[in-house]
C-alpha positions as a printed Julia matrix, in Angstrom:
80×3 Matrix{Float64}:
 110.15  -24.4   -25.13
 108.41  -25.78  -28.15
 104.7   -25.47  -28.7
 104.12  -29.21  -28.16
 105.94  -29.11  -24.8
 103.98  -26.04  -23.8
 100.73  -27.74  -24.84
 101.56  -30.86  -22.82
 102.45  -28.78  -19.76
  99.19  -26.87  -20.06
  97.24  -30.11  -20.44
  98.85  -31.65  -17.36
  98.33  -28.51  -15.28
  94.66  -28.25  -16.22
  94.15  -31.96  -15.5
  95.62  -31.57  -12.02
  93.49  -28.5   -11.36
  90.34  -30.31  -12.48
  91.13  -33.35  -10.36
  91.77  -31.24   -7.26
  88.28  -29.76   -7.56
  86.83  -33.16   -6.65
  89.23  -33.96   -3.8
  87.58  -34.25   -0.39
  88.11  -31.34    1.95
  88.69  -31.95    5.63
  86.36  -29.93    7.84
  87.43  -29.27   11.38
  84.84  -29.97   14.03
  84.2   -26.96   16.19
  82.06  -26.6    19.23
  80.14  -23.46   19.97
  77.91  -22.14   22.67
  74.96  -22.89   20.38
  74.89  -26.41   21.76
  73.18  -24.86   24.78
  70.09  -24.15   22.65
  69.89  -27.49   20.79
  66.89  -28.62   22.86
  64.8   -25.51   22.14
  61.62  -25.59   20.08
  62.44  -25.14   16.42
  65.81  -26.92   16.47
  65.31  -29.66   13.87
  67.49  -32.1    11.99
  69.55  -31.77    9.84
  70.4   -28.18   10.83
  69.77  -28.34   14.53
  69.79  -24.89   16.06
  70.33  -22.48   13.16
  71.91  -19.1    13.88
  73.61  -18.03   10.62
  74.46  -14.49   11.76
  75.86  -15.55   15.12
  73.57  -13.41   17.27
  73.64  -15.99   20.06
  77.35  -16.84   20.09
  77.82  -15.21   23.5
  74.2   -15.21   24.67
  72.72  -16.54   27.87
  69.25  -18.05   28.35
  67.69  -14.66   29.17
  68.94  -13.13   25.91
  67.71  -16.15   23.97
  64.25  -15.93   25.55
  64.04  -12.19   24.79
  65.02  -12.65   21.15
  62.54  -15.53   20.8
  59.75  -13.36   22.25
  60.58  -10.46   19.91
  60.73  -12.8    16.91
  57.28  -14.21   17.69
  55.86  -10.72   18.26
  57.17   -9.44   14.93
  55.89  -12.53   13.15
  52.4   -12.03   14.58
  52.35   -8.34   13.71
  53.43   -9.05   10.14
  50.44  -11.37    9.71
  47.93   -8.61   10.51
């Protein structure tokens, strides 16, 4: 290969790579058990119910209420 052919190939490859960075990505819609807690206090748009670590993926209402109580208690103690 000559240097001009190699240069053109490199230019085309980098152009394709740069263009693919702006291509839309399809995101699959998934449903989780977190929809059960969407009506709780603190669930606000645009995030809704936010559980980034997944503590409540398999939780019931009793577990949710206990974690909410502990969170409030720790928040109040930290303000002292």
